[in-house]
Amino acid sequence: MVLPLLLAACLAVAASAAAPSSSFPNHGKQILRFAEDSFCSTLVLVHGYPCQEFKVTTPDGYILRVHRIPHGVAGVSSPSPKPVFLQHGVLQGGDDWVFYPPRNSLGFVLADEGFDVWIGNLRGTHWSRQHVSYSSGDKAYWDWTWDGHAQYDLPAMLNLVHENTGSELYYVGHSQGTLIALAAFSESKLMNVVRAAVLLSPIAYLKGMTSTLSRLAALLYMDQVRFFFSLLLAFSGIGAYLLRNLCSLDPRCADLLVLVTGRNCCFNASLTSYYRQFEPQGSSTKNLVHLAQMVRTGLFAKFDYGSSLGNMRAYSQVVPPTYEPANIPKSFPVFLVYGGKDTLSTPQGVQELAKRLVCTQQTLFLPNYAHADFVVGTRARQDVFDPVIKFIKAN
């Protein structure tokens, strides 16, 4: 009985996050309780850290917010602090890096270590909902996939950091944050501004993904069933309500996270209140379709429009172009950090990526870690963050 309920709740919430917020007026009040410009005041300043907000507009008109923690709580910055850029994953936002207590949040840990920390927020998330021409209630606003993140969002944000610091930066991404970086780097984007990259739970080749719910949805082509999705969108408030309140009704709700991410060794149950306030964040249905295509085909490729005519219009070829990680320069340092229990970024998928990369690689394999542990795990400070800091200092 519990599995169908969890499946319905999961899919409903995914659709809820992917749809324009005006489709259901209460959506904003139900999931996102803070103003779009309140990142600094809500999440950073309250802990005694400095915080600055920047806006940058992409070539296709999306207005993105980027947040900066220039130094640690002690108020002393290094003479020439290295800028580090943190990029969240799908259905998440930049708040992922600072919502935990400071000693356990990578954004604060890096600032206290003397780094100049910058936090990105992709289009469609709570913190980056503006556009020069559209509102988030317009269908046209949501016409994009992670291709757009790689082609427009990431270059806009990273060039902003480079222009304000005058330095090469260090990139840290999690999940989809690794995917869009790999896509951009493989097309020779940003190689002049990024010094090295840390990829936590990297995803690029998803054929071997073992996540029960995600793989089931992809293989059953649920992303293609428009009528099914329209029903989910219509009742998405119910789905979101179920997900937010299920834990208070049935302790077995923890199985939902397991079915999606794998069994996280170190996930703190006290984070439930956080997810009720911030998660899931926005993405487009088209983006979820693109990710599902990757699961079915196993390819690291651009969005497939499903017909030779559609692909010809978009790419001047019948099939979508693939991204080639082998194009990333040999001298570019990459740190691959992955877990043995992760059902999204599986060891098989990471090994396939590593085999295709010719750049300088360092790896860290944590046998008991699943997808969420790398950012919100109770042991992430010593298991993940400290090795990340060591890698950055060495490069």
mmCIF file of C-alpha atoms in Angstrom:
data_model
loop_
_atom_site.group_PDB
_atom_site.id
_atom_site.type_symbol
_atom_site.label_atom_id
_atom_site.label_comp_id
_atom_site.label_asym_id
_atom_site.label_seq_id
_atom_site.Cartn_x
_atom_site.Cartn_y
_atom_site.Cartn_z
ATOM 1 C CA MET A 1 0.000 0.000 0.000
ATOM 2 C CA VAL A 2 2.723 2.463 0.870
ATOM 3 C CA LEU A 3 4.629 2.172 -2.443
ATOM 4 C CA PRO A 4 1.800 3.470 -4.676
ATOM 5 C CA LEU A 5 1.252 6.360 -2.278
ATOM 6 C CA LEU A 6 4.941 7.230 -2.281
ATOM 7 C CA LEU A 7 5.108 6.955 -6.062
ATOM 8 C CA ALA A 8 2.095 9.206 -6.517
ATOM 9 C CA ALA A 9 3.432 11.762 -4.050
ATOM 10 C CA CYS A 10 6.863 11.775 -5.637
ATOM 11 C CA LEU A 11 5.591 12.249 -9.181
ATOM 12 C CA ALA A 12 3.050 14.837 -8.126
ATOM 13 C CA VAL A 13 5.677 16.896 -6.378
ATOM 14 C CA ALA A 14 8.061 16.600 -9.327
ATOM 15 C CA ALA A 15 5.321 17.865 -11.615
ATOM 16 C CA SER A 16 4.442 20.583 -9.116
ATOM 17 C CA ALA A 17 7.976 21.898 -9.113
ATOM 18 C CA ALA A 18 8.174 21.718 -12.867
ATOM 19 C CA ALA A 19 5.063 23.742 -13.584
ATOM 20 C CA PRO A 20 4.524 27.490 -13.650
ATOM 21 C CA SER A 21 3.629 28.588 -10.128
ATOM 22 C CA SER A 22 0.570 30.515 -11.299
ATOM 23 C CA SER A 23 -1.048 27.230 -12.355
ATOM 24 C CA PHE A 24 -1.929 26.728 -8.709
ATOM 25 C CA PRO A 25 -2.027 29.993 -6.732
ATOM 26 C CA ASN A 26 -1.285 28.400 -3.364
ATOM 27 C CA HIS A 27 1.910 26.754 -4.601
ATOM 28 C CA GLY A 28 4.146 29.585 -3.455
ATOM 29 C CA LYS A 29 2.623 29.711 -0.004
ATOM 30 C CA GLN A 30 2.710 25.965 0.417
ATOM 31 C CA ILE A 31 6.334 25.254 -0.473
ATOM 32 C CA LEU A 32 8.320 28.494 -0.683
ATOM 33 C CA ARG A 33 7.841 30.585 2.416
ATOM 34 C CA PHE A 34 10.463 33.261 1.767
ATOM 35 C CA ALA A 35 10.758 36.196 -0.607
ATOM 36 C CA GLU A 36 12.915 35.752 -3.695
ATOM 37 C CA ASP A 37 15.385 38.374 -2.470
ATOM 38 C CA SER A 38 15.654 37.036 1.102
ATOM 39 C CA PHE A 39 18.448 34.493 0.624
ATOM 40 C CA CYS A 40 21.044 36.537 2.508
ATOM 41 C CA SER A 41 18.807 37.663 5.353
ATOM 42 C CA THR A 42 17.136 34.277 5.849
ATOM 43 C CA LEU A 43 20.049 31.898 5.441
ATOM 44 C CA VAL A 44 23.406 33.655 5.844
ATOM 45 C CA LEU A 45 23.343 36.893 7.841
ATOM 46 C CA VAL A 46 21.529 35.163 10.709
ATOM 47 C CA HIS A 47 24.698 33.117 11.322
ATOM 48 C CA GLY A 48 26.952 36.165 11.425
ATOM 49 C CA TYR A 49 28.448 35.733 7.958
ATOM 50 C CA PRO A 50 28.603 38.539 5.374
ATOM 51 C CA CYS A 51 26.454 38.110 2.289
ATOM 52 C CA GLN A 52 26.062 39.936 -1.013
ATOM 53 C CA GLU A 53 23.534 39.415 -3.785
ATOM 54 C CA PHE A 54 24.230 39.874 -7.495
ATOM 55 C CA LYS A 55 21.964 39.616 -10.531
ATOM 56 C CA VAL A 56 23.011 38.571 -14.010
ATOM 57 C CA THR A 57 20.900 38.248 -17.147
ATOM 58 C CA THR A 58 21.451 35.356 -19.547
ATOM 59 C CA PRO A 59 21.495 35.876 -23.341
ATOM 60 C CA ASP A 60 17.987 34.380 -23.498
ATOM 61 C CA GLY A 61 16.610 36.744 -20.871
ATOM 62 C CA TYR A 62 16.587 34.868 -17.541
ATOM 63 C CA ILE A 63 17.606 36.943 -14.527
ATOM 64 C CA LEU A 64 19.657 34.839 -12.136
ATOM 65 C CA ARG A 65 20.617 35.601 -8.558
ATOM 66 C CA VAL A 66 24.123 34.752 -7.379
ATOM 67 C CA HIS A 67 25.063 35.037 -3.711
ATOM 68 C CA ARG A 68 28.468 35.703 -2.235
ATOM 69 C CA ILE A 69 30.000 34.988 1.170
ATOM 70 C CA PRO A 70 33.313 36.869 0.825
ATOM 71 C CA HIS A 71 34.858 35.639 4.073
ATOM 72 C CA GLY A 72 34.167 33.729 7.255
ATOM 73 C CA VAL A 73 32.362 34.695 10.402
ATOM 74 C CA ALA A 74 35.596 35.932 11.988
ATOM 75 C CA GLY A 75 35.491 38.883 9.592
ATOM 76 C CA VAL A 76 39.008 38.412 8.258
ATOM 77 C CA SER A 77 39.495 37.634 4.589
ATOM 78 C CA SER A 78 42.634 36.201 3.020
ATOM 79 C CA PRO A 79 44.883 38.657 1.115
ATOM 80 C CA SER A 80 44.029 36.934 -2.185
ATOM 81 C CA PRO A 81 41.117 34.592 -1.482
ATOM 82 C CA LYS A 82 40.414 31.903 -4.042
ATOM 83 C CA PRO A 83 36.851 32.170 -5.393
ATOM 84 C CA VAL A 84 34.830 28.945 -5.150
ATOM 85 C CA PHE A 85 31.523 28.584 -6.992
ATOM 86 C CA LEU A 86 28.885 26.160 -5.652
ATOM 87 C CA GLN A 87 26.192 24.807 -7.993
ATOM 88 C CA HIS A 88 23.119 22.902 -6.804
ATOM 89 C CA GLY A 89 21.283 20.005 -8.469
ATOM 90 C CA VAL A 90 17.841 19.563 -10.021
ATOM 91 C CA LEU A 91 14.744 20.541 -7.982
ATOM 92 C CA GLN A 92 17.094 22.232 -5.522
ATOM 93 C CA GLY A 93 18.479 25.728 -4.973
ATOM 94 C CA GLY A 94 21.584 27.488 -3.717
ATOM 95 C CA ASP A 95 20.232 27.243 -0.186
ATOM 96 C CA ASP A 96 21.410 23.613 -0.175
ATOM 97 C CA TRP A 97 24.925 24.848 0.580
ATOM 98 C CA VAL A 98 24.039 26.947 3.663
ATOM 99 C CA PHE A 99 20.919 25.592 5.347
ATOM 100 C CA TYR A 100 22.763 23.278 7.758
ATOM 101 C CA PRO A 101 24.545 24.606 10.881
ATOM 102 C CA PRO A 102 27.703 26.454 9.758
ATOM 103 C CA ARG A 103 30.177 23.732 10.678
ATOM 104 C CA ASN A 104 28.232 21.279 8.484
ATOM 105 C CA SER A 105 27.355 23.510 5.492
ATOM 106 C CA LEU A 106 29.937 23.582 2.703
ATOM 107 C CA GLY A 107 29.305 27.254 1.932
ATOM 108 C CA PHE A 108 30.151 28.321 5.481
ATOM 109 C CA VAL A 109 32.984 25.811 5.872
ATOM 110 C CA LEU A 110 34.720 27.165 2.763
ATOM 111 C CA ALA A 111 34.253 30.776 3.904
ATOM 112 C CA ASP A 112 35.796 29.968 7.290
ATOM 113 C CA GLU A 113 38.711 28.342 5.454
ATOM 114 C CA GLY A 114 39.463 31.673 3.773
ATOM 115 C CA PHE A 115 37.750 31.143 0.407
ATOM 116 C CA ASP A 116 35.576 33.678 -1.409
ATOM 117 C CA VAL A 117 32.345 31.683 -1.772
ATOM 118 C CA TRP A 118 29.844 32.228 -4.597
ATOM 119 C CA ILE A 119 26.533 30.345 -4.794
ATOM 120 C CA GLY A 120 24.594 29.916 -8.038
ATOM 121 C CA ASN A 121 20.839 29.628 -8.564
ATOM 122 C CA LEU A 122 19.626 28.265 -11.897
ATOM 123 C CA ARG A 123 16.597 29.545 -13.810
ATOM 124 C CA GLY A 124 13.285 28.362 -12.431
ATOM 125 C CA THR A 125 14.447 28.009 -8.835
ATOM 126 C CA HIS A 126 12.874 30.055 -6.077
ATOM 127 C CA TRP A 127 15.800 32.475 -6.047
ATOM 128 C CA SER A 128 15.915 32.998 -9.852
ATOM 129 C CA ARG A 129 12.344 33.312 -11.124
ATOM 130 C CA GLN A 130 12.604 36.519 -13.168
ATOM 131 C CA HIS A 131 12.836 37.053 -16.920
ATOM 132 C CA VAL A 132 13.090 40.218 -18.999
ATOM 133 C CA SER A 133 9.923 39.370 -20.980
ATOM 134 C CA TYR A 134 8.028 36.522 -19.286
ATOM 135 C CA SER A 135 6.576 35.831 -15.886
ATOM 136 C CA SER A 136 6.978 32.412 -14.318
ATOM 137 C CA GLY A 137 3.298 31.882 -15.089
ATOM 138 C CA ASP A 138 3.955 31.968 -18.838
ATOM 139 C CA LYS A 139 4.408 28.697 -20.701
ATOM 140 C CA ALA A 140 7.292 30.200 -22.668
ATOM 141 C CA TYR A 141 9.194 30.822 -19.432
ATOM 142 C CA TRP A 142 9.581 27.051 -18.907
ATOM 143 C CA ASP A 143 10.716 26.111 -22.422
ATOM 144 C CA TRP A 144 14.200 24.844 -21.577
ATOM 145 C CA THR A 145 16.218 21.864 -20.375
ATOM 146 C CA TRP A 146 19.596 21.499 -18.719
ATOM 147 C CA ASP A 147 21.089 22.294 -22.127
ATOM 148 C CA GLY A 148 20.085 25.886 -21.357
ATOM 149 C CA HIS A 149 21.763 25.717 -17.957
ATOM 150 C CA ALA A 150 25.011 24.653 -19.633
ATOM 151 C CA GLN A 151 24.772 27.034 -22.587
ATOM 152 C CA TYR A 152 23.495 30.163 -20.836
ATOM 153 C CA ASP A 153 23.111 29.998 -17.040
ATOM 154 C CA LEU A 154 26.508 28.662 -16.074
ATOM 155 C CA PRO A 155 28.542 30.951 -18.381
ATOM 156 C CA ALA A 156 26.573 33.986 -17.189
ATOM 157 C CA MET A 157 27.128 33.212 -13.514
ATOM 158 C CA LEU A 158 30.762 32.118 -13.744
ATOM 159 C CA ASN A 159 31.736 35.075 -15.895
ATOM 160 C CA LEU A 160 30.077 37.317 -13.301
ATOM 161 C CA VAL A 161 32.327 35.821 -10.626
ATOM 162 C CA HIS A 162 35.412 36.169 -12.823
ATOM 163 C CA GLU A 163 34.631 39.802 -13.625
ATOM 164 C CA ASN A 164 34.179 40.669 -9.943
ATOM 165 C CA THR A 165 37.233 38.813 -8.638
ATOM 166 C CA GLY A 166 39.661 38.951 -11.541
ATOM 167 C CA SER A 167 40.656 35.389 -10.661
ATOM 168 C CA GLU A 168 40.162 31.896 -11.974
ATOM 169 C CA LEU A 169 37.580 30.112 -9.859
ATOM 170 C CA TYR A 170 37.097 26.640 -8.451
ATOM 171 C CA TYR A 171 33.853 24.913 -9.351
ATOM 172 C CA VAL A 172 31.947 22.580 -7.019
ATOM 173 C CA GLY A 173 28.784 20.952 -8.353
ATOM 174 C CA HIS A 174 26.388 18.324 -7.047
ATOM 175 C CA SER A 175 24.246 16.015 -9.208
ATOM 176 C CA GLN A 176 22.788 18.079 -12.091
ATOM 177 C CA GLY A 177 25.329 20.733 -11.113
ATOM 178 C CA THR A 178 28.002 18.303 -12.343
ATOM 179 C CA LEU A 179 26.081 17.448 -15.514
ATOM 180 C CA ILE A 180 25.838 21.022 -16.751
ATOM 181 C CA ALA A 181 29.489 21.712 -15.941
ATOM 182 C CA LEU A 182 30.636 18.653 -17.882
ATOM 183 C CA ALA A 183 28.441 19.710 -20.811
ATOM 184 C CA ALA A 184 29.865 23.242 -20.818
ATOM 185 C CA PHE A 185 33.470 22.118 -20.353
ATOM 186 C CA SER A 186 33.166 19.526 -23.141
ATOM 187 C CA GLU A 187 32.245 22.338 -25.532
ATOM 188 C CA SER A 188 35.261 24.385 -24.424
ATOM 189 C CA LYS A 189 33.108 26.837 -22.491
ATOM 190 C CA LEU A 190 34.530 28.459 -19.363
ATOM 191 C CA MET A 191 37.984 26.895 -19.610
ATOM 192 C CA ASN A 192 39.440 30.393 -19.328
ATOM 193 C CA VAL A 193 37.709 31.137 -16.008
ATOM 194 C CA VAL A 194 37.625 27.783 -14.167
ATOM 195 C CA ARG A 195 40.836 26.500 -12.552
ATOM 196 C CA ALA A 196 39.578 23.085 -11.406
ATOM 197 C CA ALA A 197 36.307 21.260 -10.742
ATOM 198 C CA VAL A 198 34.915 19.151 -7.912
ATOM 199 C CA LEU A 199 32.061 16.894 -9.013
ATOM 200 C CA LEU A 200 29.967 15.456 -6.166
ATOM 201 C CA SER A 201 27.712 12.568 -7.226
ATOM 202 C CA PRO A 202 28.550 13.229 -10.904
ATOM 203 C CA ILE A 203 25.970 12.305 -13.511
ATOM 204 C CA ALA A 204 26.470 12.062 -17.269
ATOM 205 C CA TYR A 205 25.789 8.425 -18.204
ATOM 206 C CA LEU A 206 22.548 7.206 -16.624
ATOM 207 C CA LYS A 207 21.860 3.916 -18.376
ATOM 208 C CA GLY A 208 22.896 1.992 -15.283
ATOM 209 C CA MET A 209 20.923 4.146 -12.859
ATOM 210 C CA THR A 210 19.248 1.939 -10.245
ATOM 211 C CA SER A 211 17.002 4.499 -8.520
ATOM 212 C CA THR A 212 13.697 2.617 -8.219
ATOM 213 C CA LEU A 213 11.286 5.494 -8.731
ATOM 214 C CA SER A 214 13.331 7.491 -11.221
ATOM 215 C CA ARG A 215 14.144 4.493 -13.416
ATOM 216 C CA LEU A 216 10.559 3.215 -13.300
ATOM 217 C CA ALA A 217 9.219 6.612 -14.363
ATOM 218 C CA ALA A 218 11.730 6.839 -17.228
ATOM 219 C CA LEU A 219 11.243 3.301 -18.519
ATOM 220 C CA LEU A 220 7.452 3.606 -18.399
ATOM 221 C CA TYR A 221 7.751 6.853 -20.410
ATOM 222 C CA MET A 222 5.820 8.721 -17.715
ATOM 223 C CA ASP A 223 7.607 11.874 -18.832
ATOM 224 C CA GLN A 224 5.937 11.507 -22.246
ATOM 225 C CA VAL A 225 2.406 10.947 -20.987
ATOM 226 C CA ARG A 226 1.118 14.492 -21.273
ATOM 227 C CA PHE A 227 -2.369 13.685 -20.044
ATOM 228 C CA PHE A 228 -0.978 11.949 -16.981
ATOM 229 C CA PHE A 229 1.230 14.936 -16.257
ATOM 230 C CA SER A 230 -1.664 17.349 -16.725
ATOM 231 C CA LEU A 231 -3.600 15.473 -14.068
ATOM 232 C CA LEU A 232 -0.619 15.581 -11.747
ATOM 233 C CA LEU A 233 -0.272 19.314 -12.330
ATOM 234 C CA ALA A 234 -3.949 19.846 -11.594
ATOM 235 C CA PHE A 235 -3.663 18.046 -8.280
ATOM 236 C CA SER A 236 -0.080 18.936 -7.514
ATOM 237 C CA GLY A 237 -1.056 20.791 -4.349
ATOM 238 C CA ILE A 238 -2.383 17.522 -2.968
ATOM 239 C CA GLY A 239 0.837 15.715 -3.891
ATOM 240 C CA ALA A 240 3.007 18.369 -2.310
ATOM 241 C CA TYR A 241 0.853 18.324 0.817
ATOM 242 C CA LEU A 242 1.208 14.554 1.054
ATOM 243 C CA LEU A 243 4.981 14.666 0.728
ATOM 244 C CA ARG A 244 5.388 17.431 3.294
ATOM 245 C CA ASN A 245 3.142 15.755 5.861
ATOM 246 C CA LEU A 246 3.715 12.065 5.216
ATOM 247 C CA CYS A 247 6.509 11.817 7.776
ATOM 248 C CA SER A 248 4.235 13.012 10.536
ATOM 249 C CA LEU A 249 1.692 10.355 9.587
ATOM 250 C CA ASP A 250 3.854 7.357 8.743
ATOM 251 C CA PRO A 251 7.517 6.852 9.697
ATOM 252 C CA ARG A 252 7.940 4.709 6.608
ATOM 253 C CA CYS A 253 8.049 7.936 4.561
ATOM 254 C CA ALA A 254 11.837 7.704 4.787
ATOM 255 C CA ASP A 255 11.528 4.971 2.170
ATOM 256 C CA LEU A 256 10.607 7.634 -0.390
ATOM 257 C CA LEU A 257 14.057 9.193 -0.224
ATOM 258 C CA VAL A 258 15.633 5.735 -0.375
ATOM 259 C CA LEU A 259 13.653 4.825 -3.492
ATOM 260 C CA VAL A 260 14.903 7.962 -5.249
ATOM 261 C CA THR A 261 18.489 8.454 -4.023
ATOM 262 C CA GLY A 262 19.577 5.158 -2.497
ATOM 263 C CA ARG A 263 19.904 4.491 1.217
ATOM 264 C CA ASN A 264 21.712 7.525 2.582
ATOM 265 C CA CYS A 265 24.041 6.543 5.377
ATOM 266 C CA CYS A 266 24.101 9.889 7.136
ATOM 267 C CA PHE A 267 20.951 11.826 6.305
ATOM 268 C CA ASN A 268 19.720 13.845 9.276
ATOM 269 C CA ALA A 269 15.990 13.339 9.865
ATOM 270 C CA SER A 270 15.810 16.762 11.505
ATOM 271 C CA LEU A 271 16.070 18.257 7.992
ATOM 272 C CA THR A 272 12.407 17.459 7.359
ATOM 273 C CA SER A 273 11.430 20.992 8.387
ATOM 274 C CA TYR A 274 13.884 22.395 5.833
ATOM 275 C CA TYR A 275 12.368 20.434 2.976
ATOM 276 C CA ARG A 276 8.903 21.584 3.984
ATOM 277 C CA GLN A 277 10.056 25.188 3.581
ATOM 278 C CA PHE A 278 12.341 25.064 0.536
ATOM 279 C CA GLU A 279 12.011 21.820 -1.413
ATOM 280 C CA PRO A 280 11.305 20.916 -4.098
ATOM 281 C CA GLN A 281 12.408 23.944 -6.098
ATOM 282 C CA GLY A 282 11.465 24.698 -9.676
ATOM 283 C CA SER A 283 12.505 22.992 -12.860
ATOM 284 C CA SER A 284 10.731 22.540 -16.176
ATOM 285 C CA THR A 285 8.812 19.467 -17.282
ATOM 286 C CA LYS A 286 10.950 19.570 -20.433
ATOM 287 C CA ASN A 287 14.057 19.264 -18.265
ATOM 288 C CA LEU A 288 12.665 16.186 -16.525
ATOM 289 C CA VAL A 289 11.906 14.716 -19.960
ATOM 290 C CA HIS A 290 15.523 15.330 -20.981
ATOM 291 C CA LEU A 291 16.821 13.539 -17.897
ATOM 292 C CA ALA A 292 14.472 10.619 -18.592
ATOM 293 C CA GLN A 293 15.841 10.416 -22.137
ATOM 294 C CA MET A 294 19.322 9.993 -20.673
ATOM 295 C CA VAL A 295 18.141 7.066 -18.551
ATOM 296 C CA ARG A 296 16.550 5.295 -21.501
ATOM 297 C CA THR A 297 19.342 5.841 -24.024
ATOM 298 C CA GLY A 298 22.393 5.949 -21.803
ATOM 299 C CA LEU A 299 23.665 8.889 -23.852
ATOM 300 C CA PHE A 300 25.155 12.168 -22.659
ATOM 301 C CA ALA A 301 23.361 14.152 -25.350
ATOM 302 C CA LYS A 302 21.330 17.243 -26.068
ATOM 303 C CA PHE A 303 17.537 17.179 -25.873
ATOM 304 C CA ASP A 304 15.858 14.854 -28.375
ATOM 305 C CA TYR A 305 12.856 16.519 -30.001
ATOM 306 C CA GLY A 306 11.545 13.110 -30.991
ATOM 307 C CA SER A 307 11.481 13.568 -34.745
ATOM 308 C CA SER A 308 14.078 14.048 -37.425
ATOM 309 C CA LEU A 309 12.395 17.332 -38.386
ATOM 310 C CA GLY A 310 12.533 18.712 -34.834
ATOM 311 C CA ASN A 311 16.148 17.745 -34.418
ATOM 312 C CA MET A 312 17.042 19.120 -37.831
ATOM 313 C CA ARG A 313 15.539 22.475 -36.860
ATOM 314 C CA ALA A 314 17.434 22.538 -33.580
ATOM 315 C CA TYR A 315 20.745 20.936 -34.547
ATOM 316 C CA SER A 316 20.841 20.590 -38.358
ATOM 317 C CA GLN A 317 21.113 16.830 -37.923
ATOM 318 C CA VAL A 318 18.668 13.958 -37.451
ATOM 319 C CA VAL A 319 19.819 12.878 -33.984
ATOM 320 C CA PRO A 320 20.816 15.125 -31.075
ATOM 321 C CA PRO A 321 24.548 15.857 -30.753
ATOM 322 C CA THR A 322 26.362 14.128 -27.916
ATOM 323 C CA TYR A 323 28.586 15.838 -25.384
ATOM 324 C CA GLU A 324 32.144 14.499 -25.396
ATOM 325 C CA PRO A 325 33.957 14.643 -22.025
ATOM 326 C CA ALA A 326 37.174 13.687 -23.838
ATOM 327 C CA ASN A 327 37.225 17.254 -25.176
ATOM 328 C CA ILE A 328 38.002 18.625 -21.709
ATOM 329 C CA PRO A 329 41.722 19.553 -21.731
ATOM 330 C CA LYS A 330 44.187 17.044 -20.289
ATOM 331 C CA SER A 331 45.664 19.659 -17.963
ATOM 332 C CA PHE A 332 42.311 20.443 -16.321
ATOM 333 C CA PRO A 333 42.054 18.975 -12.762
ATOM 334 C CA VAL A 334 38.811 17.174 -11.860
ATOM 335 C CA PHE A 335 37.892 15.600 -8.513
ATOM 336 C CA LEU A 336 35.224 12.880 -8.842
ATOM 337 C CA VAL A 337 33.509 12.117 -5.519
ATOM 338 C CA TYR A 338 30.912 9.342 -5.513
ATOM 339 C CA GLY A 339 29.226 6.736 -3.328
ATOM 340 C CA GLY A 340 28.606 3.018 -3.361
ATOM 341 C CA LYS A 341 24.945 3.293 -2.315
ATOM 342 C CA ASP A 342 24.022 6.091 -4.742
ATOM 343 C CA THR A 343 21.295 4.907 -7.134
ATOM 344 C CA LEU A 344 21.355 8.078 -9.270
ATOM 345 C CA SER A 345 25.089 8.625 -9.680
ATOM 346 C CA THR A 346 25.987 4.946 -9.658
ATOM 347 C CA PRO A 347 29.563 3.632 -9.504
ATOM 348 C CA GLN A 348 28.959 2.174 -12.975
ATOM 349 C CA GLY A 349 27.956 5.579 -14.365
ATOM 350 C CA VAL A 350 30.859 7.389 -12.717
ATOM 351 C CA GLN A 351 33.334 4.793 -13.984
ATOM 352 C CA GLU A 352 31.957 5.224 -17.506
ATOM 353 C CA LEU A 353 32.496 8.975 -17.183
ATOM 354 C CA ALA A 354 36.014 8.523 -15.789
ATOM 355 C CA LYS A 355 36.881 6.239 -18.695
ATOM 356 C CA ARG A 356 35.886 8.932 -21.194
ATOM 357 C CA LEU A 357 37.674 11.779 -19.437
ATOM 358 C CA VAL A 358 41.271 12.383 -20.441
ATOM 359 C CA CYS A 359 41.818 15.297 -18.053
ATOM 360 C CA THR A 360 43.729 15.046 -14.769
ATOM 361 C CA GLN A 361 41.556 13.018 -12.428
ATOM 362 C CA GLN A 362 41.415 12.426 -8.708
ATOM 363 C CA THR A 363 38.705 10.227 -7.230
ATOM 364 C CA LEU A 364 37.157 9.628 -3.834
ATOM 365 C CA PHE A 365 34.856 6.633 -3.405
ATOM 366 C CA LEU A 366 32.743 6.428 -0.249
ATOM 367 C CA PRO A 367 31.171 2.938 -0.133
ATOM 368 C CA ASN A 368 28.331 3.793 2.255
ATOM 369 C CA TYR A 369 27.319 7.124 0.729
ATOM 370 C CA ALA A 370 24.173 7.718 -1.328
ATOM 371 C CA HIS A 371 23.111 10.771 -3.325
ATOM 372 C CA ALA A 372 22.054 13.166 -0.569
ATOM 373 C CA ASP A 373 24.891 12.353 1.837
ATOM 374 C CA PHE A 374 27.428 14.445 -0.082
ATOM 375 C CA VAL A 375 25.667 17.708 0.747
ATOM 376 C CA VAL A 376 23.475 17.046 3.787
ATOM 377 C CA GLY A 377 25.146 14.060 5.447
ATOM 378 C CA THR A 378 26.013 14.339 9.113
ATOM 379 C CA ARG A 379 29.549 13.102 8.375
ATOM 380 C CA ALA A 380 30.056 15.138 5.185
ATOM 381 C CA ARG A 381 32.396 17.584 6.940
ATOM 382 C CA GLN A 382 35.135 15.023 7.498
ATOM 383 C CA ASP A 383 34.313 12.596 4.679
ATOM 384 C CA VAL A 384 33.664 15.073 1.848
ATOM 385 C CA PHE A 385 34.325 18.712 2.676
ATOM 386 C CA ASP A 386 37.835 18.259 4.096
ATOM 387 C CA PRO A 387 39.047 16.312 1.015
ATOM 388 C CA VAL A 388 37.423 18.933 -1.234
ATOM 389 C CA ILE A 389 39.290 21.720 0.560
ATOM 390 C CA LYS A 390 42.530 19.768 0.282
ATOM 391 C CA PHE A 391 41.986 19.315 -3.471
ATOM 392 C CA ILE A 392 41.277 23.013 -4.012
ATOM 393 C CA LYS A 393 44.328 24.114 -2.026
ATOM 394 C CA ALA A 394 46.513 21.706 -3.991
ATOM 395 C CA ASN A 395 45.345 23.071 -7.350
#
